[in-house]
Coordinates of C-alpha atoms in Angstrom, one line a residue:
X8 CA 21.3 14.0 3.1
X9 CA 23.4 11.4 4.9
X10 CA 27.0 11.9 5.7
X11 CA 29.8 10.0 3.9
X12 CA 30.1 7.4 6.7
X13 CA 26.4 6.6 6.3
X14 CA 26.8 6.4 2.5
X15 CA 29.6 3.9 2.9
X16 CA 27.2 1.6 4.8
X17 CA 24.9 1.4 1.8
X18 CA 25.4 -1.7 -0.3
X19 CA 24.9 -2.4 -4.0
X20 CA 21.8 -4.2 -5.2
X21 CA 23.8 -7.4 -5.8
X22 CA 25.3 -7.3 -2.3
X23 CA 21.9 -6.8 -0.7
X24 CA 20.4 -9.7 -2.7
X25 CA 23.3 -11.9 -1.7
X26 CA 23.2 -11.1 2.0
X27 CA 19.4 -11.0 2.4
X28 CA 19.3 -14.8 2.9
X29 CA 21.7 -16.7 5.2
X30 CA 20.7 -19.9 3.5
X31 CA 18.3 -20.3 0.5
X32 CA 15.9 -22.5 2.5
X33 CA 15.5 -23.6 6.1
X34 CA 14.7 -27.2 7.1
X35 CA 10.9 -27.3 7.0
X36 CA 8.8 -28.7 9.9
X37 CA 6.8 -31.8 9.3
X38 CA 3.9 -31.4 6.7
X39 CA 5.1 -27.8 5.9
X40 CA 6.7 -26.3 2.9
X41 CA 10.3 -25.1 3.0
X42 CA 10.9 -21.7 4.6
X43 CA 13.1 -18.7 3.8
X44 CA 15.6 -17.6 6.4
X45 CA 16.5 -13.9 6.7
X46 CA 19.7 -12.6 8.2
X47 CA 18.3 -9.3 9.6
X48 CA 19.8 -5.8 9.1
X49 CA 23.2 -5.5 7.5
X50 CA 23.8 -1.7 7.8
X51 CA 23.1 1.2 10.1
X52 CA 20.1 2.4 8.2
X53 CA 18.4 -1.0 8.2
X54 CA 19.2 -1.2 11.9
X55 CA 17.5 2.1 12.5
X56 CA 14.3 1.0 10.6
X57 CA 14.3 -2.3 12.6
X58 CA 14.5 -0.3 15.8
X59 CA 11.5 1.8 14.7
X60 CA 9.5 -1.4 14.0
X61 CA 10.4 -2.7 17.5
X62 CA 9.4 0.5 19.1
X63 CA 6.0 0.4 17.5
X64 CA 5.7 -3.4 18.2
X65 CA 6.5 -2.9 21.9
X66 CA 3.8 -0.2 22.3
X67 CA 1.3 -2.4 20.5
X68 CA 2.2 -5.5 22.6
X69 CA 2.0 -3.6 25.8
X70 CA -1.3 -1.7 25.3
X71 CA -3.2 -3.3 22.4
X72 CA -2.2 -6.9 22.1
X73 CA -4.8 -8.9 20.2
X74 CA -6.7 -5.8 19.2
X75 CA -6.8 -4.3 15.7
X76 CA -5.0 -1.1 16.3
X77 CA -2.9 0.8 18.9
X78 CA -3.8 4.3 19.9
X79 CA -0.1 5.4 20.3
X80 CA -0.7 8.7 22.1
X81 CA -3.2 7.6 24.7
X82 CA -2.0 4.0 25.1
X83 CA -5.4 2.7 24.2
X84 CA -6.7 0.5 21.4
X85 CA -9.4 0.3 18.8
X86 CA -11.1 -2.6 17.1
X87 CA -12.1 -2.2 13.5
X88 CA -12.8 -5.9 12.6
X89 CA -11.8 -7.7 15.9
X90 CA -9.2 -9.8 14.0
X91 CA -5.9 -8.7 15.4
X92 CA -5.1 -6.7 12.3
X93 CA -1.8 -5.3 13.4
X94 CA -0.4 -8.8 14.3
X95 CA -1.3 -10.4 11.0
X96 CA -0.4 -7.4 8.9
X97 CA 3.0 -6.9 10.5
X98 CA 4.1 -10.5 10.7
X99 CA 5.8 -10.7 7.2
X100 CA 7.7 -7.5 8.0
X101 CA 9.0 -9.0 11.3
X102 CA 10.1 -12.2 9.4
X103 CA 11.9 -10.2 6.7
X104 CA 13.7 -8.1 9.4
X105 CA 14.9 -11.3 11.0
X106 CA 13.0 -10.5 14.3
X107 CA 12.5 -14.1 15.5
X108 CA 11.0 -13.2 18.9
X109 CA 8.4 -10.8 17.4
X110 CA 7.6 -13.3 14.6
X111 CA 7.2 -16.1 17.1
X112 CA 4.9 -14.0 19.2
X113 CA 2.7 -13.2 16.2
X114 CA 2.7 -16.7 14.9
X115 CA 1.7 -18.1 18.3
X116 CA -1.2 -15.6 18.6
X117 CA -2.4 -16.4 15.1
X118 CA -2.3 -20.1 15.7
X119 CA -4.0 -20.0 19.1
X120 CA -6.2 -17.0 19.2
X121 CA -7.1 -15.8 15.7
X122 CA -10.7 -16.7 15.0
X123 CA -13.0 -15.5 12.3
X124 CA -16.2 -16.4 14.2
X125 CA -16.9 -12.7 14.6
X126 CA -20.5 -11.6 14.5
X127 CA -19.7 -8.2 13.1
X128 CA -19.2 -6.8 9.6
X129 CA -15.8 -6.3 8.1
X130 CA -14.7 -4.6 4.9
X131 CA -13.9 -7.0 2.1
X132 CA -11.1 -5.0 0.6
X133 CA -9.3 -4.1 3.9
X134 CA -9.7 -7.6 5.2
X135 CA -8.3 -9.1 2.0
X136 CA -5.2 -6.9 1.7
X137 CA -4.4 -6.9 5.4
X138 CA -5.5 -10.2 6.9
X139 CA -5.8 -12.6 3.9
X140 CA -2.7 -11.0 2.3
X141 CA -0.8 -11.2 5.6
X142 CA -1.6 -14.8 6.2
X143 CA -0.5 -15.7 2.6
X144 CA 2.7 -13.8 2.9
X145 CA 3.5 -15.5 6.2
X146 CA 3.0 -18.9 4.6
X147 CA 5.2 -18.1 1.6
X148 CA 8.0 -16.8 4.0
X149 CA 7.8 -19.7 6.5
X150 CA 6.2 -22.6 4.8
X151 CA 3.9 -23.1 7.8
X152 CA 0.6 -24.6 6.5
X153 CA -1.2 -23.3 9.6
X154 CA -1.3 -20.0 7.8
X155 CA -2.9 -21.6 4.7
X156 CA -5.6 -23.2 6.9
X157 CA -6.4 -19.8 8.5
X158 CA -6.4 -18.1 5.1
X159 CA -8.7 -20.8 3.7
X160 CA -11.1 -20.3 6.6
X161 CA -11.2 -16.5 6.0
X162 CA -11.5 -16.8 2.3
X163 CA -14.5 -19.1 2.6
X164 CA -16.2 -16.6 4.8
X165 CA -15.5 -13.7 2.4
X166 CA -17.1 -15.5 -0.5
X167 CA -20.4 -14.1 0.8
X168 CA -19.4 -10.7 -0.7
X169 CA -19.7 -12.3 -4.1
X170 CA -22.5 -14.8 -3.7
X171 CA -24.8 -12.3 -2.0
X172 CA -24.4 -9.7 -4.7
X173 CA -26.9 -9.3 -7.6
X174 CA -24.0 -8.6 -10.0
X175 CA -20.4 -9.7 -10.5
X176 CA -19.4 -6.6 -8.3
X177 CA -19.0 -7.8 -4.7
X178 CA -20.6 -6.2 -1.7
X179 CA -18.3 -4.3 0.6
X180 CA -19.3 -5.5 4.1
X181 CA -19.2 -9.1 5.2
X182 CA -20.3 -10.7 8.5
X183 CA -17.7 -13.4 8.9
X184 CA -19.7 -15.5 11.4
X185 CA -23.0 -15.4 9.6
X186 CA -21.4 -15.5 6.1
X187 CA -23.7 -12.6 5.0
X188 CA -22.8 -9.5 3.0
X189 CA -24.3 -6.1 2.4
X190 CA -23.4 -2.7 0.9
X191 CA -22.5 0.1 3.2
X192 CA -25.4 2.0 4.8
X193 CA -24.9 5.1 2.8
X194 CA -24.9 3.6 -0.7
X195 CA -25.2 0.6 -3.0
X196 CA -22.1 1.7 -4.8
X197 CA -18.7 0.0 -4.5
X198 CA -15.5 1.9 -5.2
X199 CA -13.5 0.8 -8.2
X200 CA -10.3 0.3 -6.3
X201 CA -11.9 -1.8 -3.5
X202 CA -13.4 -4.4 -5.9
X203 CA -10.4 -4.6 -8.2
X204 CA -7.6 -4.8 -5.6
X205 CA -8.4 -8.3 -4.2
X206 CA -7.5 -10.5 -7.2
X207 CA -3.9 -11.2 -6.4
X208 CA -4.7 -12.4 -3.0
X209 CA -7.7 -14.5 -4.0
X210 CA -5.8 -16.1 -6.9
X211 CA -2.9 -16.9 -4.6
X212 CA -5.3 -18.5 -2.2
X213 CA -6.6 -20.7 -5.0
X214 CA -3.0 -21.7 -5.7
X215 CA -2.1 -22.7 -2.2
X216 CA -5.4 -24.5 -1.4
X217 CA -6.2 -26.0 -4.8
X218 CA -9.7 -24.4 -4.7
X219 CA -10.5 -22.6 -7.9
X220 CA -13.5 -20.8 -6.5
X221 CA -11.4 -18.1 -4.9
X222 CA -9.7 -17.1 -8.1
X223 CA -12.9 -17.5 -10.1
X224 CA -15.1 -15.1 -8.1
X225 CA -12.5 -12.4 -7.8
X226 CA -11.4 -12.6 -11.4
X227 CA -15.0 -12.4 -12.6
X228 CA -14.9 -8.8 -11.3
X229 CA -12.0 -8.0 -13.5
X230 CA -13.7 -9.8 -16.5
X231 CA -16.9 -7.9 -15.9
X232 CA -15.1 -4.5 -15.9
X233 CA -13.2 -5.5 -19.0
X234 CA -16.5 -6.5 -20.7
X235 CA -18.5 -3.3 -19.8
X236 CA -15.4 -1.2 -20.5
X237 CA -14.4 2.3 -19.6
X238 CA -14.8 3.7 -23.1
X239 CA -16.2 7.1 -22.1
X240 CA -12.6 8.1 -21.0
X241 CA -10.6 5.7 -23.2
X242 CA -9.7 3.2 -20.6
X243 CA -9.9 5.5 -17.5
X244 CA -12.8 4.3 -15.3
X245 CA -15.3 6.1 -13.2
X246 CA -14.7 5.6 -9.5
X247 CA -17.9 3.8 -8.4
X248 CA -19.9 0.8 -9.6
X249 CA -23.5 -0.1 -8.6
X250 CA -23.6 -3.5 -6.9
X251 CA -27.1 -4.2 -8.1
X252 CA -26.7 -3.4 -11.8
X253 CA -23.0 -3.9 -12.0
X254 CA -22.7 -0.6 -14.0
X255 CA -20.5 2.3 -13.5
X256 CA -21.8 5.5 -11.9
X257 CA -21.1 8.0 -14.6
X258 CA -19.9 11.6 -14.2
X259 CA -17.6 10.8 -11.2
X260 CA -14.0 12.1 -10.8
X261 CA -11.5 10.4 -13.1
X262 CA -8.5 9.9 -10.9
X263 CA -5.4 7.8 -10.0
X264 CA -6.0 8.7 -6.4
X265 CA -8.5 7.5 -3.8
X266 CA -11.3 5.1 -4.9
X267 CA -9.6 4.3 -8.2
X268 CA -5.9 4.0 -7.8
X269 CA -5.0 0.4 -7.5
X270 CA -7.4 -0.8 -10.2
X271 CA -4.6 0.2 -12.6
X272 CA -1.9 -1.3 -10.5
X273 CA -3.6 -4.7 -10.3
X274 CA -4.1 -4.8 -14.1
X275 CA -0.4 -5.0 -14.5
X276 CA 0.3 -7.2 -11.5
X277 CA -2.4 -9.7 -12.5
X278 CA -0.8 -9.9 -15.9
X279 CA 2.5 -10.7 -14.3
X280 CA 0.9 -13.1 -11.7
X281 CA -0.7 -15.1 -14.5
X282 CA 2.6 -15.5 -16.4
X283 CA 1.9 -12.8 -18.9
X284 CA -0.6 -15.1 -20.6
X285 CA -3.9 -13.0 -20.4
X286 CA -3.5 -10.4 -23.2
X287 CA -6.5 -8.3 -22.3
X288 CA -5.1 -7.4 -18.9
X289 CA -2.0 -6.0 -20.5
X290 CA -4.1 -4.3 -23.2
X291 CA -6.4 -2.6 -20.7
X292 CA -3.4 -1.5 -18.7
X293 CA -1.6 0.0 -21.8
X294 CA -4.8 1.7 -22.9
X295 CA -5.2 3.3 -19.4
X296 CA -1.6 4.4 -19.4
X297 CA -1.9 6.0 -22.8
X298 CA -5.0 7.9 -21.7
X299 CA -3.3 8.9 -18.4
X300 CA -0.6 10.5 -20.4
X301 CA -3.0 12.4 -22.7
X302 CA -5.7 13.3 -20.2
X303 CA -4.1 13.6 -16.8
X304 CA -0.4 13.9 -17.0
X305 CA 1.0 17.4 -16.8
X306 CA 4.3 19.1 -15.9
X307 CA 4.6 21.7 -13.2
X308 CA 6.2 25.1 -13.3
X309 CA 8.9 26.0 -12.9
X310 CA 10.6 22.6 -12.4
X311 CA 8.7 20.6 -15.0
X312 CA 7.8 17.8 -12.6
X313 CA 5.5 15.2 -13.9
X314 CA 2.2 15.0 -11.9
X315 CA -1.1 13.2 -12.5
X316 CA -4.2 15.3 -11.9
X317 CA -7.9 14.6 -12.1
X318 CA -10.9 15.2 -14.2
X319 CA -13.7 16.5 -12.0
X320 CA -17.1 15.3 -13.0
X321 CA -15.3 13.4 -15.7
X322 CA -14.3 16.5 -17.8
X323 CA -12.9 19.4 -15.8
X324 CA -9.1 19.2 -15.2
X325 CA -7.7 19.8 -11.7
X326 CA -4.0 19.8 -10.8
X327 CA -4.8 18.0 -7.6
X328 CA -2.7 14.9 -6.8
X329 CA -3.2 12.6 -3.8
X330 CA -0.2 11.2 -2.1
X331 CA -1.8 7.8 -3.1
X332 CA -0.9 8.6 -6.7
X333 CA 2.8 8.1 -6.0
X334 CA 2.1 4.4 -6.4
X335 CA 2.0 5.0 -10.1
X336 CA 5.7 5.8 -10.3
X337 CA 6.5 2.3 -9.0
X338 CA 3.9 0.7 -11.2
X339 CA 5.2 2.4 -14.4
X340 CA 8.7 1.4 -13.5
X341 CA 7.6 -2.2 -12.9
X342 CA 5.9 -2.3 -16.3
X343 CA 9.0 -1.0 -18.0
X344 CA 11.1 -3.7 -16.4
X345 CA 8.7 -6.2 -18.0
X346 CA 9.0 -5.0 -21.6
X347 CA 6.8 -1.9 -21.7
X348 CA 7.6 1.6 -23.0
X349 CA 10.8 3.4 -22.1
X350 CA 8.5 6.5 -21.9
X351 CA 6.9 4.9 -18.9
X352 CA 10.2 4.8 -17.1
X353 CA 10.9 8.4 -17.8
X354 CA 7.5 9.4 -16.4
X355 CA 8.1 7.2 -13.4
X356 CA 11.3 8.9 -12.6
X357 CA 9.8 12.4 -13.0
X358 CA 6.7 11.4 -11.0
X359 CA 9.0 10.0 -8.3
X360 CA 10.7 13.4 -8.1
X361 CA 7.3 15.2 -7.9
X362 CA 6.4 13.0 -4.9
X363 CA 9.7 13.9 -3.3
X364 CA 8.9 17.6 -3.9
X365 CA 5.7 17.0 -1.8
X366 CA 8.0 16.2 1.1
X367 CA 9.9 19.5 1.0
X368 CA 8.1 20.9 4.0
X369 CA 9.3 22.2 7.4
X370 CA 8.7 18.7 8.8
X371 CA 10.1 16.8 5.9
X372 CA 6.8 14.8 5.7
X373 CA 4.4 14.6 2.7
X374 CA 0.8 15.8 2.8
X375 CA -2.3 13.9 2.0
X376 CA -2.9 16.1 -1.1
X377 CA -1.0 18.7 -3.1
X378 CA -2.0 21.0 -5.9
X379 CA 0.6 21.5 -8.6
X380 CA 1.3 24.8 -10.4
X381 CA 1.0 25.0 -14.2
X382 CA 1.3 28.8 -14.5
X383 CA 4.7 30.3 -15.5
X384 CA 6.1 32.9 -13.2
X385 CA 5.5 31.2 -9.9
X386 CA 8.4 30.1 -7.7
X387 CA 6.8 27.0 -6.1
X388 CA 5.9 23.8 -8.0
X389 CA 3.1 22.9 -5.7
X390 CA 0.9 24.2 -2.9
X391 CA -0.8 22.5 0.1
X392 CA -4.1 23.6 1.4
X393 CA -4.5 23.6 5.3
X394 CA -7.1 20.9 5.3
X395 CA -4.9 18.7 3.1
X396 CA -1.7 19.2 5.1
X397 CA -2.0 16.2 7.4
X398 CA 0.2 13.2 7.1
X399 CA -1.1 9.7 7.6
X400 CA 2.3 8.0 7.2
X401 CA 1.2 6.5 3.9
X402 CA 3.8 4.3 2.1
X403 CA 3.2 5.1 -1.6
X404 CA 6.1 7.5 -2.1
X405 CA 8.7 5.3 -0.3
X406 CA 7.4 2.3 -2.2
X407 CA 7.9 4.1 -5.5
X408 CA 11.4 5.1 -4.6
X409 CA 12.1 1.5 -3.7
X410 CA 11.1 0.3 -7.2
X411 CA 13.0 3.1 -8.8
X412 CA 16.2 2.4 -6.8
X413 CA 16.0 -1.3 -7.5
X414 CA 15.5 -0.8 -11.2
X415 CA 18.0 2.1 -11.7
X416 CA 20.6 1.6 -8.9
X417 CA 20.4 5.3 -8.3
X418 CA 21.0 5.9 -4.6
X419 CA 19.2 9.2 -4.8
X420 CA 16.1 7.3 -4.2
X421 CA 17.6 5.7 -1.1
X422 CA 18.4 9.1 0.2
X423 CA 14.9 10.4 -0.3
X424 CA 13.6 7.4 1.6
X425 CA 16.1 7.9 4.4
X426 CA 15.1 11.6 4.7
X427 CA 11.5 10.6 4.9
X428 CA 12.2 8.0 7.6
X429 CA 14.2 10.5 9.6
X430 CA 11.3 12.9 9.5
X431 CA 8.9 10.2 10.7
X432 CA 11.3 9.5 13.6
X433 CA 11.5 13.2 14.5
X434 CA 7.8 14.3 14.2
X435 CA 5.6 11.1 14.2
X436 CA 7.3 9.0 16.9
X437 CA 5.5 9.2 20.2
X438 CA 6.0 7.2 23.5
X439 CA 4.0 4.2 22.5
X440 CA 4.5 4.1 18.7
X441 CA 3.9 6.4 15.7
X442 CA 1.1 8.8 15.2
X443 CA -0.3 10.8 12.2
X444 CA 0.8 14.4 12.0
X445 CA -1.7 17.2 11.8
X446 CA 0.2 19.5 9.5
X447 CA 3.4 18.9 7.5
X448 CA 3.8 22.6 7.2
X449 CA 4.1 23.4 10.9
X450 CA 6.9 22.3 13.3
X451 CA 5.3 21.6 16.7
X452 CA 5.7 24.3 19.3
X453 CA 7.7 22.0 21.6
X454 CA 10.6 21.9 19.0
X455 CA 10.8 25.6 18.8
X456 CA 10.8 25.9 22.6
X457 CA 13.5 23.4 23.3
X458 CA 15.7 24.9 20.5
X459 CA 16.4 27.8 22.7
X460 CA 17.2 25.9 25.9
X461 CA 20.9 26.5 26.7
X462 CA 21.4 23.4 28.8
X463 CA 19.4 20.2 28.9
X464 CA 18.7 18.9 32.4
X465 CA 16.5 16.1 31.4

């Protein structure tokens, strides 16, 4: 926990909202929309997070500029899609943090160097949420229509995922230069989450370009799933769909974790994005949440923490919960803030606490997967298997605590986030950036060694 001095630096929600913007809008450049202006950090904790961003940015800029990803340990780089993923994905964060130099560097690269004439296949989902979403966010924050032009170019190329498919379910891999699409080599199946977590971005692209086709092709996926239904599990869907037939692959795991998670999140957020006017989006969301409560929600022993397990093969309960499932705490809280059940908020708070329990490890970091205990008599609420103990620095828990803090004003959620950030700084920070951690259960030998050095000469 933070000391009293640090606590004094924390501001109320109203103060943060008032201080986030120096002026409501900056003077726009010619032919651009108006832009937001951010003041940058206002307290010590925010300054620490900004310093962490700059540390990662400097490593990326030195060793991997223009490439998709930095290899922070070796100082190398990797290219997933050859589209400068890190630059586009991080730009909105730099803007919100008030980092004008970094934002200018990214904007210049996007304007002068970002090209989608790439004769290689990219993943529709990842490209949509990272690159298309990043470009759209940058536009909304700056008003610079250059970002719209880039997003329109990318969106037009991604349309092949829909037009090349035999069903309303899009293909996963798109060649941006050739405007061709195909399923992955290993299967004709598409994961539920990947084909239903692109609608917000494609709808927004339609809004900023005036081209209906983007919203239409993406929303057709949602309509298709609504029409064929998930009645076998009362609104909870199987995790794969066949792109040829458009039908679900039955008998798969029913989960709010990998391959299914954000389908449920985007039901709610699409309803909000469309002004709460499409009733079946809300109905499908509420049905799914009711079934989640009856089929997957359980409470751990001894602390009675809410967790959301899985149905293996569609019918065998497992108390396994991915770190990814922590998103649900934020989604439930968001729904409650928009008129949905108070029970959703109670579950959200308890689930947020369960996610924090996943971080109670020697490193203070959360694992990829935890198994919760439902048997009385045991002292621990959860266990972590060795192969599940790695930490990929996923954001879902901190995102959930952000929602819960904003909606409740309870600074406990800030404290949990601060503790997680400090753990990242201690165990994931390396010379050139931040790395995944092999086991959240084991403190690296180097820390045990230096603990017993009487004097530090370095």
